[in-house]
């Protein structure tokens, strides 16, 4: 949280895309290393953990993750996880999770 800053130049979105098409378009902008980082973020891992797992220096991680956040128009790894999670959570999922605690 707050470890990285989103870049100012968000890629220009093509006209006429619905929400799912916009997500696919944004994902197509990611390079190979950015895609690897995105996969970790989508699973809920933090930027710090992802940087350590990918064996990145702090500067390299900042550049890589800022590019990911910029291309996906997300503020941080938590927003990437929320926007691009593989399965959507339903209200009953939250209730079941609370019962298991």
PDB file of N, CA and C in Angstrom:
ATOM      1  N   UNK A   1       0.825  -1.158   0.000  1.00  0.00           N
ATOM      2  CA  UNK A   1       0.000   0.000   0.000  1.00  0.00           C
ATOM      3  C   UNK A   1       0.885   1.242   0.000  1.00  0.00           C
ATOM      4  N   UNK A   2       0.747   2.068  -1.019  1.00  0.00           N
ATOM      5  CA  UNK A   2       1.532   3.274  -1.086  1.00  0.00           C
ATOM      6  C   UNK A   2       2.980   3.054  -1.452  1.00  0.00           C
ATOM      7  N   UNK A   3       3.327   1.846  -1.863  1.00  0.00           N
ATOM      8  CA  UNK A   3       4.715   1.547  -2.186  1.00  0.00           C
ATOM      9  C   UNK A   3       5.063   2.043  -3.569  1.00  0.00           C
ATOM     10  N   UNK A   4       4.071   2.180  -4.436  1.00  0.00           N
ATOM     11  CA  UNK A   4       4.278   2.590  -5.815  1.00  0.00           C
ATOM     12  C   UNK A   4       3.293   3.683  -6.175  1.00  0.00           C
ATOM     13  N   UNK A   5       3.644   4.458  -7.203  1.00  0.00           N
ATOM     14  CA  UNK A   5       2.800   5.556  -7.654  1.00  0.00           C
ATOM     15  C   UNK A   5       2.378   5.288  -9.093  1.00  0.00           C
ATOM     16  N   UNK A   6       1.106   5.521  -9.394  1.00  0.00           N
ATOM     17  CA  UNK A   6       0.600   5.314 -10.746  1.00  0.00           C
ATOM     18  C   UNK A   6       1.113   6.432 -11.642  1.00  0.00           C
ATOM     19  N   UNK A   7       1.492   6.090 -12.881  1.00  0.00           N
ATOM     20  CA  UNK A   7       1.971   7.096 -13.829  1.00  0.00           C
ATOM     21  C   UNK A   7       0.814   7.975 -14.272  1.00  0.00           C
ATOM     22  N   UNK A   8       1.132   9.126 -14.812  1.00  0.00           N
ATOM     23  CA  UNK A   8       0.114  10.075 -15.217  1.00  0.00           C
ATOM     24  C   UNK A   8      -0.494   9.803 -16.575  1.00  0.00           C
ATOM     25  N   UNK A   9       0.208   9.133 -17.482  1.00  0.00           N
ATOM     26  CA  UNK A   9      -0.272   8.947 -18.855  1.00  0.00           C
ATOM     27  C   UNK A   9      -0.973   7.602 -19.006  1.00  0.00           C
ATOM     28  N   UNK A  10      -2.274   7.593 -18.792  1.00  0.00           N
ATOM     29  CA  UNK A  10      -3.065   6.373 -18.955  1.00  0.00           C
ATOM     30  C   UNK A  10      -3.310   6.177 -20.448  1.00  0.00           C
ATOM     31  N   UNK A  11      -3.103   4.968 -20.994  1.00  0.00           N
ATOM     32  CA  UNK A  11      -3.343   4.741 -22.423  1.00  0.00           C
ATOM     33  C   UNK A  11      -4.761   5.126 -22.829  1.00  0.00           C
ATOM     34  N   UNK A  12      -4.880   5.705 -24.034  1.00  0.00           N
ATOM     35  CA  UNK A  12      -6.173   6.167 -24.542  1.00  0.00           C
ATOM     36  C   UNK A  12      -7.053   4.982 -24.926  1.00  0.00           C
ATOM     37  N   UNK A  13      -8.217   4.919 -24.357  1.00  0.00           N
ATOM     38  CA  UNK A  13      -9.163   3.822 -24.561  1.00  0.00           C
ATOM     39  C   UNK A  13      -9.894   3.981 -25.893  1.00  0.00           C
ATOM     40  N   UNK A  14      -9.968   2.918 -26.722  1.00  0.00           N
ATOM     41  CA  UNK A  14     -10.756   2.995 -27.965  1.00  0.00           C
ATOM     42  C   UNK A  14     -12.240   3.190 -27.652  1.00  0.00           C
ATOM     43  N   UNK A  15     -12.950   3.824 -28.558  1.00  0.00           N
ATOM     44  CA  UNK A  15     -14.384   4.079 -28.369  1.00  0.00           C
ATOM     45  C   UNK A  15     -15.206   2.812 -28.566  1.00  0.00           C
ATOM     46  N   UNK A  16     -16.351   2.753 -27.893  1.00  0.00           N
ATOM     47  CA  UNK A  16     -17.333   1.706 -28.128  1.00  0.00           C
ATOM     48  C   UNK A  16     -17.078   0.382 -27.440  1.00  0.00           C
ATOM     49  N   UNK A  17     -16.245   0.353 -26.406  1.00  0.00           N
ATOM     50  CA  UNK A  17     -15.977  -0.903 -25.704  1.00  0.00           C
ATOM     51  C   UNK A  17     -16.854  -1.011 -24.465  1.00  0.00           C
ATOM     52  N   UNK A  18     -17.387  -2.211 -24.207  1.00  0.00           N
ATOM     53  CA  UNK A  18     -18.081  -2.422 -22.944  1.00  0.00           C
ATOM     54  C   UNK A  18     -17.032  -2.760 -21.879  1.00  0.00           C
ATOM     55  N   UNK A  19     -17.461  -3.001 -20.658  1.00  0.00           N
ATOM     56  CA  UNK A  19     -16.525  -3.201 -19.538  1.00  0.00           C
ATOM     57  C   UNK A  19     -15.606  -4.404 -19.756  1.00  0.00           C
ATOM     58  N   UNK A  20     -16.154  -5.525 -20.214  1.00  0.00           N
ATOM     59  CA  UNK A  20     -15.327  -6.727 -20.431  1.00  0.00           C
ATOM     60  C   UNK A  20     -14.330  -6.522 -21.553  1.00  0.00           C
ATOM     61  N   UNK A  21     -14.766  -5.873 -22.633  1.00  0.00           N
ATOM     62  CA  UNK A  21     -13.865  -5.596 -23.753  1.00  0.00           C
ATOM     63  C   UNK A  21     -12.752  -4.650 -23.327  1.00  0.00           C
ATOM     64  N   UNK A  22     -13.101  -3.673 -22.470  1.00  0.00           N
ATOM     65  CA  UNK A  22     -12.077  -2.750 -21.975  1.00  0.00           C
ATOM     66  C   UNK A  22     -11.034  -3.503 -21.164  1.00  0.00           C
ATOM     67  N   UNK A  23     -11.454  -4.427 -20.315  1.00  0.00           N
ATOM     68  CA  UNK A  23     -10.505  -5.226 -19.529  1.00  0.00           C
ATOM     69  C   UNK A  23      -9.577  -6.011 -20.446  1.00  0.00           C
ATOM     70  N   UNK A  24     -10.150  -6.660 -21.466  1.00  0.00           N
ATOM     71  CA  UNK A  24      -9.339  -7.443 -22.399  1.00  0.00           C
ATOM     72  C   UNK A  24      -8.358  -6.551 -23.148  1.00  0.00           C
ATOM     73  N   UNK A  25      -8.805  -5.372 -23.562  1.00  0.00           N
ATOM     74  CA  UNK A  25      -7.930  -4.436 -24.261  1.00  0.00           C
ATOM     75  C   UNK A  25      -6.781  -4.007 -23.355  1.00  0.00           C
ATOM     76  N   UNK A  26      -7.100  -3.667 -22.117  1.00  0.00           N
ATOM     77  CA  UNK A  26      -6.051  -3.245 -21.184  1.00  0.00           C
ATOM     78  C   UNK A  26      -5.058  -4.376 -20.926  1.00  0.00           C
ATOM     79  N   UNK A  27      -5.542  -5.605 -20.778  1.00  0.00           N
ATOM     80  CA  UNK A  27      -4.651  -6.748 -20.555  1.00  0.00           C
ATOM     81  C   UNK A  27      -3.742  -6.990 -21.751  1.00  0.00           C
ATOM     82  N   UNK A  28      -4.225  -6.692 -22.951  1.00  0.00           N
ATOM     83  CA  UNK A  28      -3.406  -6.897 -24.151  1.00  0.00           C
ATOM     84  C   UNK A  28      -2.226  -5.933 -24.210  1.00  0.00           C
ATOM     85  N   UNK A  29      -2.270  -4.864 -23.421  1.00  0.00           N
ATOM     86  CA  UNK A  29      -1.174  -3.891 -23.392  1.00  0.00           C
ATOM     87  C   UNK A  29       0.019  -4.373 -22.570  1.00  0.00           C
ATOM     88  N   UNK A  30      -0.188  -5.372 -21.705  1.00  0.00           N
ATOM     89  CA  UNK A  30       0.859  -5.823 -20.792  1.00  0.00           C
ATOM     90  C   UNK A  30       1.935  -6.625 -21.515  1.00  0.00           C
ATOM     91  N   UNK A  31       3.193  -6.367 -21.132  1.00  0.00           N
ATOM     92  CA  UNK A  31       4.313  -7.157 -21.626  1.00  0.00           C
ATOM     93  C   UNK A  31       4.448  -8.436 -20.804  1.00  0.00           C
ATOM     94  N   UNK A  32       5.455  -9.241 -21.110  1.00  0.00           N
ATOM     95  CA  UNK A  32       5.631 -10.541 -20.452  1.00  0.00           C
ATOM     96  C   UNK A  32       5.846 -10.405 -18.951  1.00  0.00           C
ATOM     97  N   UNK A  33       6.780  -9.557 -18.541  1.00  0.00           N
ATOM     98  CA  UNK A  33       7.050  -9.376 -17.104  1.00  0.00           C
ATOM     99  C   UNK A  33       5.868  -8.715 -16.407  1.00  0.00           C
ATOM    100  N   UNK A  34       5.236  -7.760 -17.082  1.00  0.00           N
ATOM    101  CA  UNK A  34       4.058  -7.113 -16.508  1.00  0.00           C
ATOM    102  C   UNK A  34       2.939  -8.137 -16.310  1.00  0.00           C
ATOM    103  N   UNK A  35       2.802  -9.054 -17.255  1.00  0.00           N
ATOM    104  CA  UNK A  35       1.771 -10.093 -17.135  1.00  0.00           C
ATOM    105  C   UNK A  35       2.045 -10.980 -15.924  1.00  0.00           C
ATOM    106  N   UNK A  36       3.318 -11.341 -15.703  1.00  0.00           N
ATOM    107  CA  UNK A  36       3.667 -12.165 -14.537  1.00  0.00           C
ATOM    108  C   UNK A  36       3.283 -11.449 -13.246  1.00  0.00           C
ATOM    109  N   UNK A  37       3.603 -10.157 -13.157  1.00  0.00           N
ATOM    110  CA  UNK A  37       3.241  -9.379 -11.969  1.00  0.00           C
ATOM    111  C   UNK A  37       1.720  -9.309 -11.824  1.00  0.00           C
ATOM    112  N   UNK A  38       1.028  -9.085 -12.934  1.00  0.00           N
ATOM    113  CA  UNK A  38      -0.436  -9.025 -12.914  1.00  0.00           C
ATOM    114  C   UNK A  38      -1.030 -10.312 -12.352  1.00  0.00           C
ATOM    115  N   UNK A  39      -0.490 -11.453 -12.765  1.00  0.00           N
ATOM    116  CA  UNK A  39      -0.999 -12.741 -12.281  1.00  0.00           C
ATOM    117  C   UNK A  39      -0.876 -12.837 -10.760  1.00  0.00           C
ATOM    118  N   UNK A  40       0.242 -12.377 -10.199  1.00  0.00           N
ATOM    119  CA  UNK A  40       0.403 -12.400  -8.733  1.00  0.00           C
ATOM    120  C   UNK A  40      -0.598 -11.452  -8.074  1.00  0.00           C
ATOM    121  N   UNK A  41      -0.741 -10.244  -8.633  1.00  0.00           N
ATOM    122  CA  UNK A  41      -1.677  -9.275  -8.059  1.00  0.00           C
ATOM    123  C   UNK A  41      -3.103  -9.814  -8.103  1.00  0.00           C
ATOM    124  N   UNK A  42      -3.463 -10.466  -9.209  1.00  0.00           N
ATOM    125  CA  UNK A  42      -4.817 -10.994  -9.364  1.00  0.00           C
ATOM    126  C   UNK A  42      -5.120 -12.059  -8.314  1.00  0.00           C
ATOM    127  N   UNK A  43      -4.086 -12.764  -7.870  1.00  0.00           N
ATOM    128  CA  UNK A  43      -4.256 -13.776  -6.827  1.00  0.00           C
ATOM    129  C   UNK A  43      -4.281 -13.170  -5.425  1.00  0.00           C
ATOM    130  N   UNK A  44      -4.054 -11.849  -5.328  1.00  0.00           N
ATOM    131  CA  UNK A  44      -4.153 -11.173  -4.049  1.00  0.00           C
ATOM    132  C   UNK A  44      -2.835 -10.904  -3.347  1.00  0.00           C
ATOM    133  N   UNK A  45      -1.711 -11.151  -3.998  1.00  0.00           N
ATOM    134  CA  UNK A  45      -0.413 -10.906  -3.366  1.00  0.00           C
ATOM    135  C   UNK A  45      -0.061  -9.425  -3.414  1.00  0.00           C
ATOM    136  N   UNK A  46       0.707  -8.978  -2.432  1.00  0.00           N
ATOM    137  CA  UNK A  46       1.088  -7.575  -2.342  1.00  0.00           C
ATOM    138  C   UNK A  46       2.212  -7.253  -3.313  1.00  0.00           C
ATOM    139  N   UNK A  47       2.420  -5.957  -3.534  1.00  0.00           N
ATOM    140  CA  UNK A  47       3.508  -5.512  -4.411  1.00  0.00           C
ATOM    141  C   UNK A  47       4.856  -5.920  -3.829  1.00  0.00           C
ATOM    142  N   UNK A  48       5.010  -5.780  -2.536  1.00  0.00           N
ATOM    143  CA  UNK A  48       6.285  -6.134  -1.904  1.00  0.00           C
ATOM    144  C   UNK A  48       6.574  -7.629  -2.054  1.00  0.00           C
ATOM    145  N   UNK A  49       5.580  -8.475  -1.799  1.00  0.00           N
ATOM    146  CA  UNK A  49       5.758  -9.919  -1.926  1.00  0.00           C
ATOM    147  C   UNK A  49       6.062 -10.282  -3.376  1.00  0.00           C
ATOM    148  N   UNK A  50       5.333  -9.673  -4.306  1.00  0.00           N
ATOM    149  CA  UNK A  50       5.538  -9.952  -5.729  1.00  0.00           C
ATOM    150  C   UNK A  50       6.940  -9.550  -6.160  1.00  0.00           C
ATOM    151  N   UNK A  51       7.411  -8.401  -5.702  1.00  0.00           N
ATOM    152  CA  UNK A  51       8.762  -7.945  -6.048  1.00  0.00           C
ATOM    153  C   UNK A  51       9.808  -8.920  -5.524  1.00  0.00           C
ATOM    154  N   UNK A  52       9.638  -9.383  -4.295  1.00  0.00           N
ATOM    155  CA  UNK A  52      10.593 -10.335  -3.720  1.00  0.00           C
ATOM    156  C   UNK A  52      10.545 -11.671  -4.454  1.00  0.00           C
ATOM    157  N   UNK A  53       9.352 -12.133  -4.807  1.00  0.00           N
ATOM    158  CA  UNK A  53       9.199 -13.400  -5.514  1.00  0.00           C
ATOM    159  C   UNK A  53       9.817 -13.332  -6.907  1.00  0.00           C
ATOM    160  N   UNK A  54       9.645 -12.190  -7.582  1.00  0.00           N
ATOM    161  CA  UNK A  54      10.201 -12.021  -8.922  1.00  0.00           C
ATOM    162  C   UNK A  54      11.675 -11.614  -8.872  1.00  0.00           C
ATOM    163  N   UNK A  55      12.205 -11.479  -7.644  1.00  0.00           N
ATOM    164  CA  UNK A  55      13.603 -11.102  -7.410  1.00  0.00           C
ATOM    165  C   UNK A  55      13.959  -9.788  -8.114  1.00  0.00           C
ATOM    166  N   UNK A  56      13.128  -8.766  -7.874  1.00  0.00           N
ATOM    167  CA  UNK A  56      13.325  -7.448  -8.461  1.00  0.00           C
ATOM    168  C   UNK A  56      13.893  -6.495  -7.427  1.00  0.00           C
ATOM    169  N   UNK A  57      14.767  -5.603  -7.869  1.00  0.00           N
ATOM    170  CA  UNK A  57      15.216  -4.535  -6.983  1.00  0.00           C
ATOM    171  C   UNK A  57      14.038  -3.583  -6.782  1.00  0.00           C
ATOM    172  N   UNK A  58      14.140  -2.747  -5.783  1.00  0.00           N
ATOM    173  CA  UNK A  58      13.042  -1.816  -5.508  1.00  0.00           C
ATOM    174  C   UNK A  58      12.775  -0.905  -6.707  1.00  0.00           C
ATOM    175  N   UNK A  59      13.836  -0.417  -7.345  1.00  0.00           N
ATOM    176  CA  UNK A  59      13.679   0.458  -8.510  1.00  0.00           C
ATOM    177  C   UNK A  59      13.047  -0.260  -9.692  1.00  0.00           C
ATOM    178  N   UNK A  60      13.505  -1.489  -9.961  1.00  0.00           N
ATOM    179  CA  UNK A  60      12.940  -2.271 -11.071  1.00  0.00           C
ATOM    180  C   UNK A  60      11.477  -2.598 -10.798  1.00  0.00           C
ATOM    181  N   UNK A  61      11.167  -2.926  -9.554  1.00  0.00           N
ATOM    182  CA  UNK A  61       9.783  -3.225  -9.182  1.00  0.00           C
ATOM    183  C   UNK A  61       8.910  -1.985  -9.353  1.00  0.00           C
ATOM    184  N   UNK A  62       9.415  -0.841  -8.937  1.00  0.00           N
ATOM    185  CA  UNK A  62       8.643   0.401  -9.065  1.00  0.00           C
ATOM    186  C   UNK A  62       8.318   0.669 -10.536  1.00  0.00           C
ATOM    187  N   UNK A  63       9.306   0.529 -11.417  1.00  0.00           N
ATOM    188  CA  UNK A  63       9.067   0.769 -12.846  1.00  0.00           C
ATOM    189  C   UNK A  63       8.077  -0.247 -13.422  1.00  0.00           C
ATOM    190  N   UNK A  64       8.290  -1.509 -13.101  1.00  0.00           N
ATOM    191  CA  UNK A  64       7.429  -2.568 -13.634  1.00  0.00           C
ATOM    192  C   UNK A  64       5.996  -2.421 -13.140  1.00  0.00           C
ATOM    193  N   UNK A  65       5.825  -2.266 -11.844  1.00  0.00           N
ATOM    194  CA  UNK A  65       4.485  -2.206 -11.266  1.00  0.00           C
ATOM    195  C   UNK A  65       3.763  -0.921 -11.656  1.00  0.00           C
ATOM    196  N   UNK A  66       4.493   0.178 -11.761  1.00  0.00           N
ATOM    197  CA  UNK A  66       3.866   1.423 -12.208  1.00  0.00           C
ATOM    198  C   UNK A  66       3.320   1.265 -13.617  1.00  0.00           C
ATOM    199  N   UNK A  67       4.060   0.547 -14.466  1.00  0.00           N
ATOM    200  CA  UNK A  67       3.581   0.279 -15.823  1.00  0.00           C
ATOM    201  C   UNK A  67       2.315  -0.561 -15.817  1.00  0.00           C
ATOM    202  N   UNK A  68       2.287  -1.570 -14.955  1.00  0.00           N
ATOM    203  CA  UNK A  68       1.094  -2.425 -14.843  1.00  0.00           C
ATOM    204  C   UNK A  68      -0.099  -1.594 -14.380  1.00  0.00           C
ATOM    205  N   UNK A  69       0.088  -0.823 -13.311  1.00  0.00           N
ATOM    206  CA  UNK A  69      -1.015  -0.032 -12.762  1.00  0.00           C
ATOM    207  C   UNK A  69      -1.509   0.994 -13.780  1.00  0.00           C
ATOM    208  N   UNK A  70      -0.575   1.601 -14.505  1.00  0.00           N
ATOM    209  CA  UNK A  70      -0.931   2.604 -15.507  1.00  0.00           C
ATOM    210  C   UNK A  70      -1.743   1.971 -16.633  1.00  0.00           C
ATOM    211  N   UNK A  71      -1.257   0.861 -17.171  1.00  0.00           N
ATOM    212  CA  UNK A  71      -1.939   0.215 -18.300  1.00  0.00           C
ATOM    213  C   UNK A  71      -3.304  -0.332 -17.910  1.00  0.00           C
ATOM    214  N   UNK A  72      -3.446  -0.767 -16.676  1.00  0.00           N
ATOM    215  CA  UNK A  72      -4.725  -1.313 -16.218  1.00  0.00           C
ATOM    216  C   UNK A  72      -5.620  -0.246 -15.594  1.00  0.00           C
ATOM    217  N   UNK A  73      -5.102   0.986 -15.500  1.00  0.00           N
ATOM    218  CA  UNK A  73      -5.835   2.104 -14.901  1.00  0.00           C
ATOM    219  C   UNK A  73      -6.289   1.757 -13.484  1.00  0.00           C
ATOM    220  N   UNK A  74      -5.355   1.202 -12.713  1.00  0.00           N
ATOM    221  CA  UNK A  74      -5.619   0.816 -11.325  1.00  0.00           C
ATOM    222  C   UNK A  74      -4.671   1.592 -10.413  1.00  0.00           C
ATOM    223  N   UNK A  75      -5.102   1.865  -9.209  1.00  0.00           N
ATOM    224  CA  UNK A  75      -4.284   2.631  -8.273  1.00  0.00           C
ATOM    225  C   UNK A  75      -3.186   1.789  -7.635  1.00  0.00           C
ATOM    226  N   UNK A  76      -3.473   0.519  -7.369  1.00  0.00           N
ATOM    227  CA  UNK A  76      -2.504  -0.335  -6.678  1.00  0.00           C
ATOM    228  C   UNK A  76      -2.868  -1.799  -6.898  1.00  0.00           C
ATOM    229  N   UNK A  77      -2.103  -2.683  -6.239  1.00  0.00           N
ATOM    230  CA  UNK A  77      -2.325  -4.118  -6.434  1.00  0.00           C
ATOM    231  C   UNK A  77      -3.685  -4.576  -5.913  1.00  0.00           C
ATOM    232  N   UNK A  78      -4.201  -3.923  -4.880  1.00  0.00           N
ATOM    233  CA  UNK A  78      -5.519  -4.297  -4.351  1.00  0.00           C
ATOM    234  C   UNK A  78      -6.615  -4.006  -5.376  1.00  0.00           C
ATOM    235  N   UNK A  79      -6.488  -2.890  -6.067  1.00  0.00           N
ATOM    236  CA  UNK A  79      -7.484  -2.557  -7.090  1.00  0.00           C
ATOM    237  C   UNK A  79      -7.373  -3.501  -8.288  1.00  0.00           C
ATOM    238  N   UNK A  80      -6.153  -3.897  -8.648  1.00  0.00           N
ATOM    239  CA  UNK A  80      -5.972  -4.888  -9.721  1.00  0.00           C
ATOM    240  C   UNK A  80      -6.688  -6.176  -9.334  1.00  0.00           C
ATOM    241  N   UNK A  81      -6.502  -6.620  -8.099  1.00  0.00           N
ATOM    242  CA  UNK A  81      -7.148  -7.847  -7.617  1.00  0.00           C
ATOM    243  C   UNK A  81      -8.664  -7.712  -7.677  1.00  0.00           C
ATOM    244  N   UNK A  82      -9.175  -6.581  -7.238  1.00  0.00           N
ATOM    245  CA  UNK A  82     -10.623  -6.363  -7.213  1.00  0.00           C
ATOM    246  C   UNK A  82     -11.211  -6.322  -8.624  1.00  0.00           C
ATOM    247  N   UNK A  83     -10.546  -5.627  -9.538  1.00  0.00           N
ATOM    248  CA  UNK A  83     -11.075  -5.457 -10.892  1.00  0.00           C
ATOM    249  C   UNK A  83     -10.922  -6.691 -11.772  1.00  0.00           C
ATOM    250  N   UNK A  84      -9.837  -7.449 -11.550  1.00  0.00           N
ATOM    251  CA  UNK A  84      -9.505  -8.531 -12.474  1.00  0.00           C
ATOM    252  C   UNK A  84      -9.536  -9.913 -11.833  1.00  0.00           C
ATOM    253  N   UNK A  85     -10.163 -10.056 -10.692  1.00  0.00           N
ATOM    254  CA  UNK A  85     -10.210 -11.373 -10.050  1.00  0.00           C
ATOM    255  C   UNK A  85     -10.904 -12.362 -10.974  1.00  0.00           C
ATOM    256  N   UNK A  86     -10.463 -13.604 -10.906  1.00  0.00           N
ATOM    257  CA  UNK A  86     -10.948 -14.619 -11.839  1.00  0.00           C
ATOM    258  C   UNK A  86     -12.407 -14.984 -11.592  1.00  0.00           C
ATOM    259  N   UNK A  87     -12.788 -15.126 -10.345  1.00  0.00           N
ATOM    260  CA  UNK A  87     -14.177 -15.453 -10.036  1.00  0.00           C
ATOM    261  C   UNK A  87     -14.756 -14.343  -9.184  1.00  0.00           C
ATOM    262  N   UNK A  88     -15.940 -13.910  -9.550  1.00  0.00           N
ATOM    263  CA  UNK A  88     -16.592 -12.848  -8.791  1.00  0.00           C
ATOM    264  C   UNK A  88     -17.153 -13.426  -7.500  1.00  0.00           C
ATOM    265  N   UNK A  89     -17.009 -12.669  -6.424  1.00  0.00           N
ATOM    266  CA  UNK A  89     -17.568 -13.108  -5.149  1.00  0.00           C
ATOM    267  C   UNK A  89     -19.029 -12.697  -5.067  1.00  0.00           C
ATOM    268  N   UNK A  90     -19.843 -13.584  -4.531  1.00  0.00           N
ATOM    269  CA  UNK A  90     -21.257 -13.310  -4.332  1.00  0.00           C
ATOM    270  C   UNK A  90     -21.479 -13.068  -2.835  1.00  0.00           C
ATOM    271  N   UNK A  91     -22.554 -12.375  -2.455  1.00  0.00           N
ATOM    272  CA  UNK A  91     -22.784 -12.096  -1.034  1.00  0.00           C
ATOM    273  C   UNK A  91     -22.738 -13.341  -0.156  1.00  0.00           C
ATOM    274  N   UNK A  92     -23.241 -14.484  -0.630  1.00  0.00           N
ATOM    275  CA  UNK A  92     -23.222 -15.694   0.195  1.00  0.00           C
ATOM    276  C   UNK A  92     -21.792 -16.176   0.441  1.00  0.00           C
ATOM    277  N   UNK A  93     -20.851 -15.847  -0.457  1.00  0.00           N
ATOM    278  CA  UNK A  93     -19.453 -16.218  -0.241  1.00  0.00           C
ATOM    279  C   UNK A  93     -18.891 -15.517   0.993  1.00  0.00           C
ATOM    280  N   UNK A  94     -19.275 -14.251   1.182  1.00  0.00           N
ATOM    281  CA  UNK A  94     -18.799 -13.507   2.342  1.00  0.00           C
ATOM    282  C   UNK A  94     -19.366 -14.088   3.633  1.00  0.00           C
ATOM    283  N   UNK A  95     -20.648 -14.455   3.614  1.00  0.00           N
ATOM    284  CA  UNK A  95     -21.278 -15.012   4.806  1.00  0.00           C
ATOM    285  C   UNK A  95     -20.648 -16.344   5.183  1.00  0.00           C
ATOM    286  N   UNK A  96     -20.367 -17.184   4.198  1.00  0.00           N
ATOM    287  CA  UNK A  96     -19.750 -18.480   4.455  1.00  0.00           C
ATOM    288  C   UNK A  96     -18.343 -18.306   5.024  1.00  0.00           C
ATOM    289  N   UNK A  97     -17.625 -17.320   4.509  1.00  0.00           N
ATOM    290  CA  UNK A  97     -16.276 -17.055   4.989  1.00  0.00           C
ATOM    291  C   UNK A  97     -16.307 -16.610   6.453  1.00  0.00           C
ATOM    292  N   UNK A  98     -17.286 -15.775   6.817  1.00  0.00           N
ATOM    293  CA  UNK A  98     -17.402 -15.302   8.193  1.00  0.00           C
ATOM    294  C   UNK A  98     -17.722 -16.451   9.148  1.00  0.00           C
ATOM    295  N   UNK A  99     -18.552 -17.398   8.710  1.00  0.00           N
ATOM    296  CA  UNK A  99     -18.901 -18.538   9.557  1.00  0.00           C
ATOM    297  C   UNK A  99     -17.693 -19.428   9.830  1.00  0.00           C
ATOM    298  N   UNK A 100     -16.770 -19.495   8.887  1.00  0.00           N
ATOM    299  CA  UNK A 100     -15.586 -20.347   9.032  1.00  0.00           C
ATOM    300  C   UNK A 100     -14.523 -19.734   9.931  1.00  0.00           C
ATOM    301  N   UNK A 101     -14.702 -18.504  10.347  1.00  0.00           N
ATOM    302  CA  UNK A 101     -13.686 -17.832  11.173  1.00  0.00           C
ATOM    303  C   UNK A 101     -13.842 -18.180  12.618  1.00  0.00           C
TER     304      UNK A 101
END
